[in-house]
Structures are given as structure tokens and as C-alpha cells.
Coordinates of C-alpha atoms in Angstrom, one line a residue:
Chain A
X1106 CA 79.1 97.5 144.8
X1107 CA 76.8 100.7 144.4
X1108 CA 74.6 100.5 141.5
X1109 CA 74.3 104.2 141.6
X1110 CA 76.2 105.5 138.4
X1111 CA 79.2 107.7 139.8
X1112 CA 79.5 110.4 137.1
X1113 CA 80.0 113.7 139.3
X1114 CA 83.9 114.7 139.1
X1115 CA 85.6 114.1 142.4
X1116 CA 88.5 116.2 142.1
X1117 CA 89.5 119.3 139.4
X1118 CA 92.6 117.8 137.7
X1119 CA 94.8 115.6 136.8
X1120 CA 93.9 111.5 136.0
X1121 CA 91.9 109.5 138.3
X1122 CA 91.8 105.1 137.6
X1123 CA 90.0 103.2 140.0
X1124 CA 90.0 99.4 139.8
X1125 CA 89.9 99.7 136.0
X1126 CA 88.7 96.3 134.6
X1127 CA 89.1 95.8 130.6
X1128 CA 88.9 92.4 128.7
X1129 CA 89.0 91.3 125.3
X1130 CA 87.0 88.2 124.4
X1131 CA 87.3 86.9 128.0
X1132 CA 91.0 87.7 128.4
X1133 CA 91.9 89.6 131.3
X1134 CA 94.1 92.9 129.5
X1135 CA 93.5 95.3 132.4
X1136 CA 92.7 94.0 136.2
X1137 CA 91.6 95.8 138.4
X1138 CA 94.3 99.0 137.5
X1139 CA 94.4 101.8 139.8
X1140 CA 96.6 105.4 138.5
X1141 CA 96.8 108.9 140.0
X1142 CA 98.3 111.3 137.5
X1143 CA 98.7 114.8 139.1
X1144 CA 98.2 118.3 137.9
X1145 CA 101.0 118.9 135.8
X1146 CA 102.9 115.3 136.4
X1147 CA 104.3 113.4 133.6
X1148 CA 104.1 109.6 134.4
X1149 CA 106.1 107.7 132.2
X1150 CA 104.1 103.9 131.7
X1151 CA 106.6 101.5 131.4
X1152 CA 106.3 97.9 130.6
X1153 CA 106.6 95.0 127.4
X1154 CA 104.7 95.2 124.9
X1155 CA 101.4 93.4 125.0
X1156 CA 101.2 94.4 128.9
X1157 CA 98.2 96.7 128.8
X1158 CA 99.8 99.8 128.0
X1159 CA 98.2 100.9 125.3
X1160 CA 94.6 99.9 126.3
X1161 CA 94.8 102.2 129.4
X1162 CA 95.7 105.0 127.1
X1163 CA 93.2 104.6 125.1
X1164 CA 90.6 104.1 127.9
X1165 CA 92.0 107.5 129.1
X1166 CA 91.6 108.9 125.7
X1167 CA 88.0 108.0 125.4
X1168 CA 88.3 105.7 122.6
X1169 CA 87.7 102.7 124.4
X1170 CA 85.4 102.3 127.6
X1171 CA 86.4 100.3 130.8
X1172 CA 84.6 97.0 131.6
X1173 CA 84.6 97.8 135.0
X1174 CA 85.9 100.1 137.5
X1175 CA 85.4 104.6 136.9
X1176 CA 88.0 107.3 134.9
X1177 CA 88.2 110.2 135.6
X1178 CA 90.0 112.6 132.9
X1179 CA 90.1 116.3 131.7
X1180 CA 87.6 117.3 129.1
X1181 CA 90.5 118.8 127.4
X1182 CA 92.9 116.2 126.3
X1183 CA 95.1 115.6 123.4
X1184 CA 96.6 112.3 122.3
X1185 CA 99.9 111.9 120.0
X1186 CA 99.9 108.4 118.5
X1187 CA 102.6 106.2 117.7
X1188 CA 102.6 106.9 114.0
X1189 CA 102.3 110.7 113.1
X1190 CA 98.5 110.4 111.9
X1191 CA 98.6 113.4 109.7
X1192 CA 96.1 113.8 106.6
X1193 CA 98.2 113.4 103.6
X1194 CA 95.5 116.2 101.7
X1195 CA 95.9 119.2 104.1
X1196 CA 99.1 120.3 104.6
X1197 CA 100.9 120.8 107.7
X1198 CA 99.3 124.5 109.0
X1199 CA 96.0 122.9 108.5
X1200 CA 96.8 119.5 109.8
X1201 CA 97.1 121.5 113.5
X1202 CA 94.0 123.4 112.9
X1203 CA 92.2 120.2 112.4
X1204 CA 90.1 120.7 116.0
X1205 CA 90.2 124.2 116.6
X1206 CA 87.7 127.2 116.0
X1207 CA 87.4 130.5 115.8
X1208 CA 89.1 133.3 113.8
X1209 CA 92.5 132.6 115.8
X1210 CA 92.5 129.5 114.5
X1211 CA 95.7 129.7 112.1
X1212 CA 97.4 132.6 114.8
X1213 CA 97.6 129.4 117.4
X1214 CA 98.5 126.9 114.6
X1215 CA 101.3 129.4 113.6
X1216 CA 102.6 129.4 117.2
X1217 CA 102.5 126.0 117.8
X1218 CA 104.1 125.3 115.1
X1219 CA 106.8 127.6 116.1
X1220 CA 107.4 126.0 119.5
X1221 CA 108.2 122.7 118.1
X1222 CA 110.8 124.6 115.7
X1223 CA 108.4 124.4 112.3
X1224 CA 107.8 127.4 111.3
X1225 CA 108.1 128.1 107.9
X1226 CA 106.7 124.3 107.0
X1227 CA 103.5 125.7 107.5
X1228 CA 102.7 125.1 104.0
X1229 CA 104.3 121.6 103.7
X1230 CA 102.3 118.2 102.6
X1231 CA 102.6 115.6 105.5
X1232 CA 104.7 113.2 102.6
X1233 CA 107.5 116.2 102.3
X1234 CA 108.1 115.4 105.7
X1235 CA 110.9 113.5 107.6
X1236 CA 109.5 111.3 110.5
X1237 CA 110.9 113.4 113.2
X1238 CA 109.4 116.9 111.2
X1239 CA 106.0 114.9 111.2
X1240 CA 105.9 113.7 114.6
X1241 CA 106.6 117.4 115.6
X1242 CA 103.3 118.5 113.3
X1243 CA 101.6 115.9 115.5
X1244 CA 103.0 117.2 118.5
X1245 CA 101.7 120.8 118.0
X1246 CA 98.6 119.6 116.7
X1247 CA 98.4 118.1 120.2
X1248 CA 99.6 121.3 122.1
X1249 CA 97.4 123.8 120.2
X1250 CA 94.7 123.3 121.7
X1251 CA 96.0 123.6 125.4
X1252 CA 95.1 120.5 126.4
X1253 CA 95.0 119.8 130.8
X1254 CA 96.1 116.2 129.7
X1255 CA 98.6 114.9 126.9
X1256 CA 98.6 111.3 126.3
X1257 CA 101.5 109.9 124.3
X1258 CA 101.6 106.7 123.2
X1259 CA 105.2 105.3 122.5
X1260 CA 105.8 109.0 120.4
X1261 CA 109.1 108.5 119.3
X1262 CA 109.2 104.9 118.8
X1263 CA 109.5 104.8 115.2
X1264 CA 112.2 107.8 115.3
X1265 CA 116.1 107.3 114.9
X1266 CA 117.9 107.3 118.1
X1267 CA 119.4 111.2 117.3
X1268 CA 116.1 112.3 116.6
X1269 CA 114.6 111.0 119.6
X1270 CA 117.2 112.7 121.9
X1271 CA 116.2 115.4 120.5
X1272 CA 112.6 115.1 120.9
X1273 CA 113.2 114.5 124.0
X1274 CA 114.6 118.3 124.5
X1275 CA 111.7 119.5 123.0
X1276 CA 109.5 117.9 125.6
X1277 CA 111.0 118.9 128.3
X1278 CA 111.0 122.6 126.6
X1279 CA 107.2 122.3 126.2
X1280 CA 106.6 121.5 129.5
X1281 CA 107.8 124.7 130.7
X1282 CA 105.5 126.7 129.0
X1283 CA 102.3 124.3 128.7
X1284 CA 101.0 123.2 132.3
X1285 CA 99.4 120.2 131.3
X1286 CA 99.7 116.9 133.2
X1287 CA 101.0 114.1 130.8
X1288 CA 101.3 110.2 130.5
X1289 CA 103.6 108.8 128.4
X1290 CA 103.9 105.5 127.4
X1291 CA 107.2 103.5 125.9
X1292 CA 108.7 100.9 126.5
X1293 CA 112.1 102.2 126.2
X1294 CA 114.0 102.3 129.7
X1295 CA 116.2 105.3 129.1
X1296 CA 113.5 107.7 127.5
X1297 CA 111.2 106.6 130.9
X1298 CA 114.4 108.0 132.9
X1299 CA 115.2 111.2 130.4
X1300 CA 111.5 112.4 130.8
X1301 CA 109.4 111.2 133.4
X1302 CA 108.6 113.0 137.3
X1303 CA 107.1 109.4 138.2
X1304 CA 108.0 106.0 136.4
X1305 CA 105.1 103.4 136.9
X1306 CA 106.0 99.6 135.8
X1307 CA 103.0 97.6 134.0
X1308 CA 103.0 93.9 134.6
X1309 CA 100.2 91.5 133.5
X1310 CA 97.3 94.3 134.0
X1311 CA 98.1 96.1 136.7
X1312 CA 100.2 98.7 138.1
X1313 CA 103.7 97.6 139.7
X1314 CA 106.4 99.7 141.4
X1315 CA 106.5 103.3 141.1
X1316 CA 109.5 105.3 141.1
X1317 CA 110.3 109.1 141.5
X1318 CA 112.6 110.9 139.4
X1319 CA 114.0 114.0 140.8
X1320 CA 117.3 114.7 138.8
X1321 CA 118.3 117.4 137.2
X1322 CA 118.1 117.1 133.2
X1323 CA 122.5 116.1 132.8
X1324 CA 121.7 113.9 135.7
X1325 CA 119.0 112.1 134.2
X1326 CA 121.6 111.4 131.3
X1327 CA 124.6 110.2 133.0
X1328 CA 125.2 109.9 137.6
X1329 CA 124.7 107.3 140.3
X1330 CA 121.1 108.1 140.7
X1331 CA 120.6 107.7 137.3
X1332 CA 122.0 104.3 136.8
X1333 CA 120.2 102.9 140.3
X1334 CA 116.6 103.8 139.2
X1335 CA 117.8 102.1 135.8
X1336 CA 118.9 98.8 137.8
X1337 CA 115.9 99.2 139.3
X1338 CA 113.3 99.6 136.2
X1339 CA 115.2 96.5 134.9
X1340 CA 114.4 94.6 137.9
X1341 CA 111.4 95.1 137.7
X1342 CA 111.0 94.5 134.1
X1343 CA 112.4 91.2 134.8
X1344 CA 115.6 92.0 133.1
X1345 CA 118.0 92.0 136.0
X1346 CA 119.9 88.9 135.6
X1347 CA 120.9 89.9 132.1
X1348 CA 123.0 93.2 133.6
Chain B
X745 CA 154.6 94.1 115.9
X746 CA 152.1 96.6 114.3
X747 CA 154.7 97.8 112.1
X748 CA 155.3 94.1 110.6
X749 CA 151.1 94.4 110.2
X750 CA 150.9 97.5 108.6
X751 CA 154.0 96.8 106.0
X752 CA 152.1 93.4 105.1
X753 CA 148.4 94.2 104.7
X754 CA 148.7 96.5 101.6
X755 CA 150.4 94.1 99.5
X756 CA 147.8 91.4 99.0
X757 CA 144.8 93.7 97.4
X758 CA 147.4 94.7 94.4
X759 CA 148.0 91.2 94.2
X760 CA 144.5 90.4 93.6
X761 CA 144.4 93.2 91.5
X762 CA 146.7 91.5 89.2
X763 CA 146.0 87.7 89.5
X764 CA 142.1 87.8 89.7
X765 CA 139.4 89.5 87.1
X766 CA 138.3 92.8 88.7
X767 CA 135.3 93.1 90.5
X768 CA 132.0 94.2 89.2
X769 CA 131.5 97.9 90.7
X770 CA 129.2 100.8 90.5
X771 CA 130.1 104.3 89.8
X772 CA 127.1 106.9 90.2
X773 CA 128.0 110.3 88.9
X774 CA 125.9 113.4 89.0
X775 CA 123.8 113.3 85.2
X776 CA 124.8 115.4 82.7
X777 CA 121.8 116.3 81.7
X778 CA 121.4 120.0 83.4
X779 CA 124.8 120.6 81.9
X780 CA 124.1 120.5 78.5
X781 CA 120.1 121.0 79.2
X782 CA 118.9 122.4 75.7
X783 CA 120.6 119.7 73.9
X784 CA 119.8 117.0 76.5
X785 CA 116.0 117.9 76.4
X786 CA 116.1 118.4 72.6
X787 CA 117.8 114.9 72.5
X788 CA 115.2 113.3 74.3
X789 CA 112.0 114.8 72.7
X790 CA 113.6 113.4 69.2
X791 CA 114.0 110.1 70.7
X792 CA 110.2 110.1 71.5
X793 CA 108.7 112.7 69.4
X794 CA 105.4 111.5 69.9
X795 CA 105.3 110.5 73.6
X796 CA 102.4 108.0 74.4
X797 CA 101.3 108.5 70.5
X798 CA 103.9 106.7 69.3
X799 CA 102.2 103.4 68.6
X800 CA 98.7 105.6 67.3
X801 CA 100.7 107.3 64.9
X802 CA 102.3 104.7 63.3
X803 CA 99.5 102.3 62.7
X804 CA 97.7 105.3 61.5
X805 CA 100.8 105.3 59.0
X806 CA 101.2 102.1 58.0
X807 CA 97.4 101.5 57.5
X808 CA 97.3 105.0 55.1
X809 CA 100.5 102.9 53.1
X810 CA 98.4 100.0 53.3
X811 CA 95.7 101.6 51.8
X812 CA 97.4 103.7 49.3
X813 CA 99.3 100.7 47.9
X814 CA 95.9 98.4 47.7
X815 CA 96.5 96.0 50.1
X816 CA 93.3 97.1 52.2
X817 CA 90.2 97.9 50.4
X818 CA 88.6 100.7 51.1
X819 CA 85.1 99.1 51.7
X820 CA 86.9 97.0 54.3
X821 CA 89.0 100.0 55.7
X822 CA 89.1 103.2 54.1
X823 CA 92.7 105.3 54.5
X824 CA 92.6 107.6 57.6
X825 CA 92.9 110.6 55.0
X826 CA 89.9 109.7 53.5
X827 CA 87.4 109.4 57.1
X828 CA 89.1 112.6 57.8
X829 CA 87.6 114.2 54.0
X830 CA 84.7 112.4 55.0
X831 CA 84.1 113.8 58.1
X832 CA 85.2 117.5 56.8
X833 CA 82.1 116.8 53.8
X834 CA 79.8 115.5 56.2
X835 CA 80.6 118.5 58.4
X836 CA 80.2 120.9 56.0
X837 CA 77.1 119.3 54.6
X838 CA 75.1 119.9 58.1
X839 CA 74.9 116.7 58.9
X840 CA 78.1 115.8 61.2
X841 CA 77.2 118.5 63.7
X842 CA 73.7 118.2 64.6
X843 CA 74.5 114.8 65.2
X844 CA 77.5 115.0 67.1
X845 CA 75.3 117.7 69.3
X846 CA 72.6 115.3 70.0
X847 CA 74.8 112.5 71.0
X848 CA 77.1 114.7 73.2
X849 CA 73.7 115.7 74.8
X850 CA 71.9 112.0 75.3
X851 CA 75.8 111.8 76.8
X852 CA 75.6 114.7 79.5
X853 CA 72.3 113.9 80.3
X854 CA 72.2 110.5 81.3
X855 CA 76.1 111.0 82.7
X856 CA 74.6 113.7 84.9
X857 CA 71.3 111.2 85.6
X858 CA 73.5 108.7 86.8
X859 CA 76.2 110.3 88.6
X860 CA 74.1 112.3 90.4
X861 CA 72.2 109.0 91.7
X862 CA 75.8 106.9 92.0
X863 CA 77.1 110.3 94.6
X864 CA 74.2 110.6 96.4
X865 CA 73.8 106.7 97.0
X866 CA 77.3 106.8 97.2
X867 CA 77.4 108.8 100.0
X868 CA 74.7 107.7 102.1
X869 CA 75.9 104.0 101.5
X870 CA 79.5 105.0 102.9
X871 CA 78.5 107.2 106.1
X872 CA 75.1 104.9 107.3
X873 CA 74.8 101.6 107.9
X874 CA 71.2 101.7 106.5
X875 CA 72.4 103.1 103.3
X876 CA 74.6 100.4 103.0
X877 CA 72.0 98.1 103.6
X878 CA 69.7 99.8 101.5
X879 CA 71.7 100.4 98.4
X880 CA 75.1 97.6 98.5
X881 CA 73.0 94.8 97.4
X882 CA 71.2 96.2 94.6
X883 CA 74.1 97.8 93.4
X884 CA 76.3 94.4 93.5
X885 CA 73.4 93.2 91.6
X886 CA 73.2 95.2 89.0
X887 CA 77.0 95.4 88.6
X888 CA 77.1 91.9 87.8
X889 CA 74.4 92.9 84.9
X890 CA 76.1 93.5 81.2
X891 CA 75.1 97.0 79.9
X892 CA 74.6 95.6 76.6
X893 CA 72.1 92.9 78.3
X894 CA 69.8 94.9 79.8
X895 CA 68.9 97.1 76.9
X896 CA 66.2 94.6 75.3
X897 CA 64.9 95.4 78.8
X898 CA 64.7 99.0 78.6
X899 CA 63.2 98.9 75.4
X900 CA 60.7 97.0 76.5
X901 CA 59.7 98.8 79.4
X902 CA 60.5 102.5 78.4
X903 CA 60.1 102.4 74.2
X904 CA 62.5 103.3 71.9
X905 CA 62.8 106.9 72.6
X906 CA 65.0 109.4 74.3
X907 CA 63.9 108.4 77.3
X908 CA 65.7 104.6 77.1
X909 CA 69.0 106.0 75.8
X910 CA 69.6 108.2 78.9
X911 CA 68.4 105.7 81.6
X912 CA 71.0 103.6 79.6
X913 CA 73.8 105.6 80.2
X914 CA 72.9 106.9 83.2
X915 CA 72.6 103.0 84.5
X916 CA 76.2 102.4 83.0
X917 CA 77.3 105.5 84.4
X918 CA 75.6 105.2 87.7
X919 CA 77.1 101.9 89.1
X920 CA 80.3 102.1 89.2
X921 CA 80.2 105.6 90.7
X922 CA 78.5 104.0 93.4
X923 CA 80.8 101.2 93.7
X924 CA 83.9 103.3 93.8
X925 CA 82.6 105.7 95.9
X926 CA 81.3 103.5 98.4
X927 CA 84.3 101.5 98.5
X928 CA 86.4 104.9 99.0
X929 CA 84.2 106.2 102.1
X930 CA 84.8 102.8 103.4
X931 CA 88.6 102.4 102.9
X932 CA 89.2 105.9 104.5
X933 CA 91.9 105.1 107.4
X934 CA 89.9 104.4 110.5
X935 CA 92.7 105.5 112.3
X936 CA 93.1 108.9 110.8
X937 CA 89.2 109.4 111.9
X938 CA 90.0 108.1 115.5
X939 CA 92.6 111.0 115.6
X940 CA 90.9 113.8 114.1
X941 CA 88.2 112.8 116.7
X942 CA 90.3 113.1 119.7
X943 CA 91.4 116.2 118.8
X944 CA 88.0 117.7 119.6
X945 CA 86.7 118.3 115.8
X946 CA 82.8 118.1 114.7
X947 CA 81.2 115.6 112.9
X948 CA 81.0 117.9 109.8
X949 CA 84.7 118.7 110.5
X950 CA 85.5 114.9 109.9
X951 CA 83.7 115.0 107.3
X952 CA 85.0 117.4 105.2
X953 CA 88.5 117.0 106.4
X954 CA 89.0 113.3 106.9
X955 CA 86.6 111.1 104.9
X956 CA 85.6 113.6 101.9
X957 CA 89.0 113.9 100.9
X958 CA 90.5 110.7 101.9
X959 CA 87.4 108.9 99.1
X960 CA 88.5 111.6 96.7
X961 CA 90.9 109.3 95.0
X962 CA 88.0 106.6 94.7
X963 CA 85.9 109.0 93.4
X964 CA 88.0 110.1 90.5
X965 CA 88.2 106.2 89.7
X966 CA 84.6 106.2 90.0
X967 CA 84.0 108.8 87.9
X968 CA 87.0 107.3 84.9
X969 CA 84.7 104.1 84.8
X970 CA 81.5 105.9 85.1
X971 CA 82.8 108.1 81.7
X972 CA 83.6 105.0 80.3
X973 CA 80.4 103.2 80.7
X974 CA 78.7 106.3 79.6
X975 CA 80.3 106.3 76.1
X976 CA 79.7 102.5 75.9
X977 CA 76.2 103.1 76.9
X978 CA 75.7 105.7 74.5
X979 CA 76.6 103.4 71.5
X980 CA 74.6 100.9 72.1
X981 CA 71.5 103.1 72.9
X982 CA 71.8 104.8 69.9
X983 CA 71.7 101.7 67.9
X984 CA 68.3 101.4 68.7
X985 CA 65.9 103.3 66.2
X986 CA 68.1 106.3 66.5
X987 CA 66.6 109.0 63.8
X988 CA 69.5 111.5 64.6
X989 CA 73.1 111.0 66.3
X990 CA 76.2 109.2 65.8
X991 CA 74.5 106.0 66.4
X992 CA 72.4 106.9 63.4
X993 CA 75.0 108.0 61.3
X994 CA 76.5 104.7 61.4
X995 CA 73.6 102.6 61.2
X996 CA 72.7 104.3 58.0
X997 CA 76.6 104.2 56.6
X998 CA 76.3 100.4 57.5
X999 CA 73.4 100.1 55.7
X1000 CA 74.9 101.8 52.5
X1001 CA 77.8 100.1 53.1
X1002 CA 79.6 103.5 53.7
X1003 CA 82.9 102.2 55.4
X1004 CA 84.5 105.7 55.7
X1005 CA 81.1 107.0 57.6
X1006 CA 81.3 104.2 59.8
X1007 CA 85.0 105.1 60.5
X1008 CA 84.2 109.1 60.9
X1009 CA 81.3 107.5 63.6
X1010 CA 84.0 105.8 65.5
X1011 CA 86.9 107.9 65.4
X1012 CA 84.4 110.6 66.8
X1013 CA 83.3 108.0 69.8
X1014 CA 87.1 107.5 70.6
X1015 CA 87.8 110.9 70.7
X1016 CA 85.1 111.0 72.8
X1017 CA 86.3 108.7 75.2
X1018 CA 89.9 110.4 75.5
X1019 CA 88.6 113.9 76.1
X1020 CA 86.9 112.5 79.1
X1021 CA 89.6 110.5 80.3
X1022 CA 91.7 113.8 79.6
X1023 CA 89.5 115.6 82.1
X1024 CA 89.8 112.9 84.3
X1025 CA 93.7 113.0 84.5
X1026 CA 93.3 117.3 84.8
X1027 CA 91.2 116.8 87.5
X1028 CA 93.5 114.1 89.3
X1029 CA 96.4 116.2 88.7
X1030 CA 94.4 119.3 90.6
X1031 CA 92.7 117.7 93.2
X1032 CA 95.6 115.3 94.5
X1033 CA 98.3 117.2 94.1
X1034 CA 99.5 116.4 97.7
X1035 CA 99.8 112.5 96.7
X1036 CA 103.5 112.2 95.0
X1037 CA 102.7 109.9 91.8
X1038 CA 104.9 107.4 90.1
X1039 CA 106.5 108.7 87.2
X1040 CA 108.4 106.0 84.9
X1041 CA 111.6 106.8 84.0

């Protein structure tokens, strides 16, 4: 145990957990966690809710900080919640413009907006919105300001199951033309498969089994592969005996 | 086999059909209204000519009947044609208008006394922990204070001049400005300011993006109640040795036992009163226009 606070950066990019200790009133929520998140990797966290998930996020976000153990993150990081979080009083263009600066401002808004297939709603209140049109806002409001890390925390949970194909699409659209690394956390099975590079499994604080996904987009929708990382996940979810 | 099933299952809804009562159903068909809109919209404004006047209007009415036919005196309560020839003599006499000047002043003084001190407290009480600490309790205090109560008070420590009536209303008008506005800063979604945080924006960004606007609808409570109290505040202040203004007006009509005066001093209070709640609504209607309001049908 050095005593020695270990703030200098050990390595450019990407997510760096080390024996990450978090508790809440005594109860042990994160135990001793380690996570490597490459540059440009999206990690899928899967696991029940109540697991931890959300706490590591947030620890990664910066709005929590770790009882024990180091973090290492970007500086520029952008975080789409669960629920769209939009300011009912601006409307959409200046909802994405919310952190950003400079006489471009509105120019990046505009595109951002355009890459999540918005534009024109520019001038749109939040309430005219549907929940998938929202959670796009949010999405660009994430992406506009080029973030090196996206956190997103169960995104499309609260969207129907069309929309969320869909959304799914889009993500995997972005990621062609933002290089940002990305964690994303659900606790839906297929999503985990449709999306993720690396699936991680959460179980009572820590990090369990990892698994590699290296399909092609139709295969992550329907072949063998497919079908034995989702036998797999379920294991070890403790679902197996149910399929 | 499926032949025999298809043949049979028709049959038995028409014999429902016959046998037992019909069932209750629902039928939803576009309105006719934007068909025949001039008459539709003419219809309606005839069946409520009057809007949210209706119920005014016609006790206005009935008491001018009342009146007319004897039943009311009019040292109890003169007609509502007779306050309004009052208040056209007492206009033209010079003696209506200096008044209503003075007391609309006393008004915008001690409104702007006390809404000035209710913001900034306001303010610093929502953002800081010491302003809470500095200004909650007081103000909790004071709220639990009647207006009316504490102007023996006043009079004592301040006279009876100018200088009471304003700290009057600007007390009644300070309070709940604080109150409101306190409480709005406060309610303001905690987790909208964790996300406009993370998304890299300054302290005066939140600010004036996330909490300013997100009290805005507290404020414009704060600021209905504070008009009230003002008004409220205003009458009673200017019972006290009041040489000039409304309050004197009816004082000195009391004292004559000038009903109609006393009327023309109240109907000008209340009208008072609605033009601020008037501006009130204006200003909700501008300033939250991206909140979809509930509009009975």
C-alpha cells in the first residue's frame, strides 16, 4: 500500500480500473473491480440490476468518487443517461449546445443533430418530442463535443423494442465516424450481443467472464456464433437452466 | 373438420344480437366543428358570451335590479351604476386621480422595496448554504407573521408616515417572493444539473441554463402572491392616518357614511388586483411557453 497519491496518467487512452472499492453505508457495491476499456472499444456491462453497474459508470463519469482503488479516464467524456435529461426551456438546438463554446457552437450542434437523423427539429421543445426523437437529442448532445469516452447508461431502456433496433443502427453508424472508446451498460442480453466488441458480465461487485464479439453486423442478429455467446451470457447470468 | 367450424361460429353472435340487450359501445368520429367552423365558433361564444365573467356580470345584474326595485338600500349597497357616476364625479372633481396616483405609487414603491429584497435573498438562499442559513429562518418566521398584525408595530417604530406604508407592502410583498423563490432554486431537478455538468458546461452556464430557468415557474408564483400581498398591504397601510389615497378616500366616505365612495374605493383596489394578476398570466404565457398547460375543455 503506497501512500504516495498516484495521479500522473499511466497510459494516453482508453479506461483504466484498478481494484476499484465503492460502498454505501458499509455495504460492499463495488469490490475490488478491475476494467480495461481500449482506445476505441465498446464494452458492453452486462449484469441484473442492483449489481454495480451503474455505480461504476458513474465513478467513471466523475460523479461519484471510488472508496478505494485509482481511475483512470479521458478528460473528454460524455455520458447519455437512462432517461433523455433534456431541459424542458431550451429547445432541442440549444439543448446540444449546452457545454460547448465558441462561435461554432450552433454549426456543430447542427451537425450533430444531423447524424442522429434530427435535423430540422432543431427548433423543437424537449415535450414535442417522442422518447426515441429525445434520446437521439441526448445522443448528439453527447457526440458534439467529440468526446474520447462515451458512457451510456442502459440508453434505450425505456424505448419500444422497434425503436431500439433502430437505435441500435445508429450506433453502430456513429461509431464509424466518431473514434471514441465507449461503455455501455444494459441489462438486455441481445442489445449486449447487437453492439458490443467485448461483453463483460457483473456479478456481486466485480467483473466476471469476458467475451469477444467478432461477427459481422447480420451475424450478430441471427447464426451459430451468435446464439453460443448468447448461451453463454445466460450462463453466466445464472439463467441457463431456464433455456 | 374446419369447414364444420367455420359454418358454425358465425351463427351464435346474431343470436346474441337478437336474444340479449346490445352492448354499450363507443363510436368516436372526427368533430364537426372545422366543418362548419364560423357557425361552430359563433355557437360557442353565444353559449359563453362572457367567458370567466359570467358569474361577475350577473351578480353585477341582479344587485343593479336589486337596487333599482328597493330591495337593497343604497346606504347599505349603492347600484353598480351609481359607484360608476360616482367615480366619473369624483374623477372629474380632481379628487379620484391624485389619489389613485399616490396609492399606485406607495404600491410600486414598496412592491419594488420588497421584491427586490425577496430576489436577491432569494437567490443567495437557493445557490449557498449560508444563505440559506442566513435568511430560511427568519423568513419562515416572518411568514408565519399576519400582515395585518404587524402594522401596530410599524407604527410604532417608523410613525405614521410614508415611510410605514411602503415597509408594509414591501414586507407583504417581500416574503413570499422569497419563499417561492427559494423553494424553486431548490426543487430544480438535481439530475438535470448532474447532466449539464458532465457535459463540460461552467458554473455560470448552469446557472443560466439549468437552475435560472428551471425556478422560473416558482418565481412567477412568487411574484402572483407577492402582488397580492402588496395590494393587501396597501389597504391596510393606508388606513392609517392617510391624508391622500384610496385609503383616505374611504376612510373619509366611511366617515360621511358615503356608501358609493366606499364602493368606487374598492372596485378601484380589485381592479387593481386583476391588472396585476393579468400581468402575471402575460408574463407566464411568454416566459414558459415551452411548458404545454392544461386547458379545460
Amino acid at each position: 500500500m503506497s501512500i504516495a497519491v498516484d495521479t500522473a496518467p499511466r497510459q494516453q487512452t482508453g479506461v483504466l480500473v484498478e481494484q476499484v472499492v465503492r460502498k454505501f453505508d458499509g455495504r460492499v457495491v463495488l469490490d475490488h473491480l478491475d476494467l480495461v476499456i481500449g482506445d476505441e472499444e465498446l464494452v458492453v456491462l452486462l449484469g441484473p440490476s442492483g449489481c454495480g453497474k451503474s455505480t461504476l459508470l458513474r465513478l467513471l463519469a466523475g460523479l461519484d468518487t471510488p472508496d478505494g482503488g485509482r481511475i483512470e479516464v479521458p478528460a473528454k467524456r460524455a455520458i447519455v443517461f437512462q432517461a433523455d435529461r433534456l431541459l424542458p426551456w431550451q429547445r432541442v438546438l440549444r439543448n446540444v449546445t449546452l457545454g460547448l463554446r465558441g462561435p461554432d457552437a450552433d454549426q456543430r450542434a447542427r451537425k450533430a443533430l444531423s447524424e442522429v437523423n434530427l435535423a430540422g427539429r432543431e427548433k423543437a421543445w424537449p415535450k414535442q418530442l417522442s422518447g426515441g426523437e429525445a434520446q437521439r437529442v441526448a445522443l448528439a448532445r453527447a457526440l458534439v463535443s467529440e468526446p474520447e469516452l462515451i458512457l451510456l447508461d442502459e440508453p434505450f431502456a425505456s424505448l419500444d423494442a422497434i425503436t431500439r433496433v433502430r437505435m441500435h443502427d445508429l450506433v453502430r453508424e456513429l461509431r464509424r465516424k466518431h473514434h471514441a472508446s465507449m461503455l455501455l451498460v444494459t441489462h438486455d442480453v441481445d442489445e449486449a450481443i447487437a453492439l458490443a466488441d467485448r461483453i463483460v458480465v457483473m456479478s456481486s461487485g466485480r467483473i466476471g467472464n469476458a467475451h469477444r464479439v467478432e461477427l459481422a453486423p447480420a451475424d450478430r442478429e441471427a447464426s451459430v456464433a451468435r446464439e453460443e455467446i448468447r448461451a453463454a451470457l445466460l450462463a453466466d447470468l445464472g439463467l441457463a437452466s431456464q433455456h | 373438420m374446419t369447414d364444420l367450424i367455420v359454418a358454425t361460429t358465425p351463427a351464435p353472435p346474431t343470436d346474441l344480437l337478437r336474444t340479449a340487450p346490445a352492448r354499450p359501445r363507443d363510436v368516436f368520429l372526427p368533430s364537426d366543428i372545422r366543418r362548419q367552423s364560423v357557425f361552430g365558433t359563433l355557437r360557442r361564444r353565444l353559449r359563453w358570451p362572457l367567458g370567466i365573467y359570467t358569474t361577475p356580470v350577473v351578480v353585477l345584474v341582479v344587485w343593479e335590479l336589486l337596487t333599482q326595485v328597493g330591495v337593497l338600500k343604497p346606504t347599505d349597497a349603492p347600484a353598480p351604476t351609481d359607484i360608476v357616476s360616482t367615480a366619473v364625479t369624483l374623477w372629474n372633481d380632481g379628487i379620484l386621480g391624485p389619489d389613485l396616483v399616490i396609492s399606485v405609487q406607495r404600491a410600486a414603491v414598496g412592491l419594488a422595496l420588497g421584491l427586490s429584497v425577496g430576489v436577491v435573498t432569494g437567490v443567495l438562499g437557493g445557490f449557498l448554504r449560508s444563505g440559506e442559513y442566513l435568511f430560511n429562518g427568519v423568513a419562515q418566521i416572518l411568514n408565519t407573521i399576519p400582515l395585518l398584525a404587524v402594522l401596530p408595530l410599524f407604527v410604532v417604530w417608523f410613525g405614521i408616515d410614508e415611510l410605514t406604508k411602503i415597509l408594509l407592502i414591501a414586507f407583504g410583498a417581500g416574503v413570499p417572493m422569497y419563499l417561492n423563490l427559494f423553494a424553486a432554486i431548490r426543487g430544480v431537478d438535481q439530475r438535470l444539473i448532474e447532466m449539464a455538468r458532465t457535459t463540460g458546461a461552467g458554473s455560470w452556464r448552469v446557472v443560466t441554463r439549468v437552475l435560472l430557468p428551471g425556478a422560473l415557474p416558482g418565481f412567477l408564483v412568487g411574484l402572483r402572491f407577492s402582488l397580492a400581498y402588496s395590494i393587501l398591504g396597501l389597504v391596510a397601510a393606508e388606513t392609517v392616518n392617510a391624508d391622500e389615497g384610496l385609503g383616505f378616500l374611504i376612510t373619509q366616505a366611511q366617515t360621511y357614511l358615503q356608501t358609493n365612495k366606499v364602493f368606487v374605493g374598492l372596485v378601484i383596489y380589485s381592479i387593481l388586483g386583476l391588472v396585476a394578476d393579468q400581468f402575471v398570466r402575460i408574463l407566464e404565457r411568454v416566459l414558459l411557453r415551452w411548458r404545454p398547460s392544461f386547458e379545460a375543455a
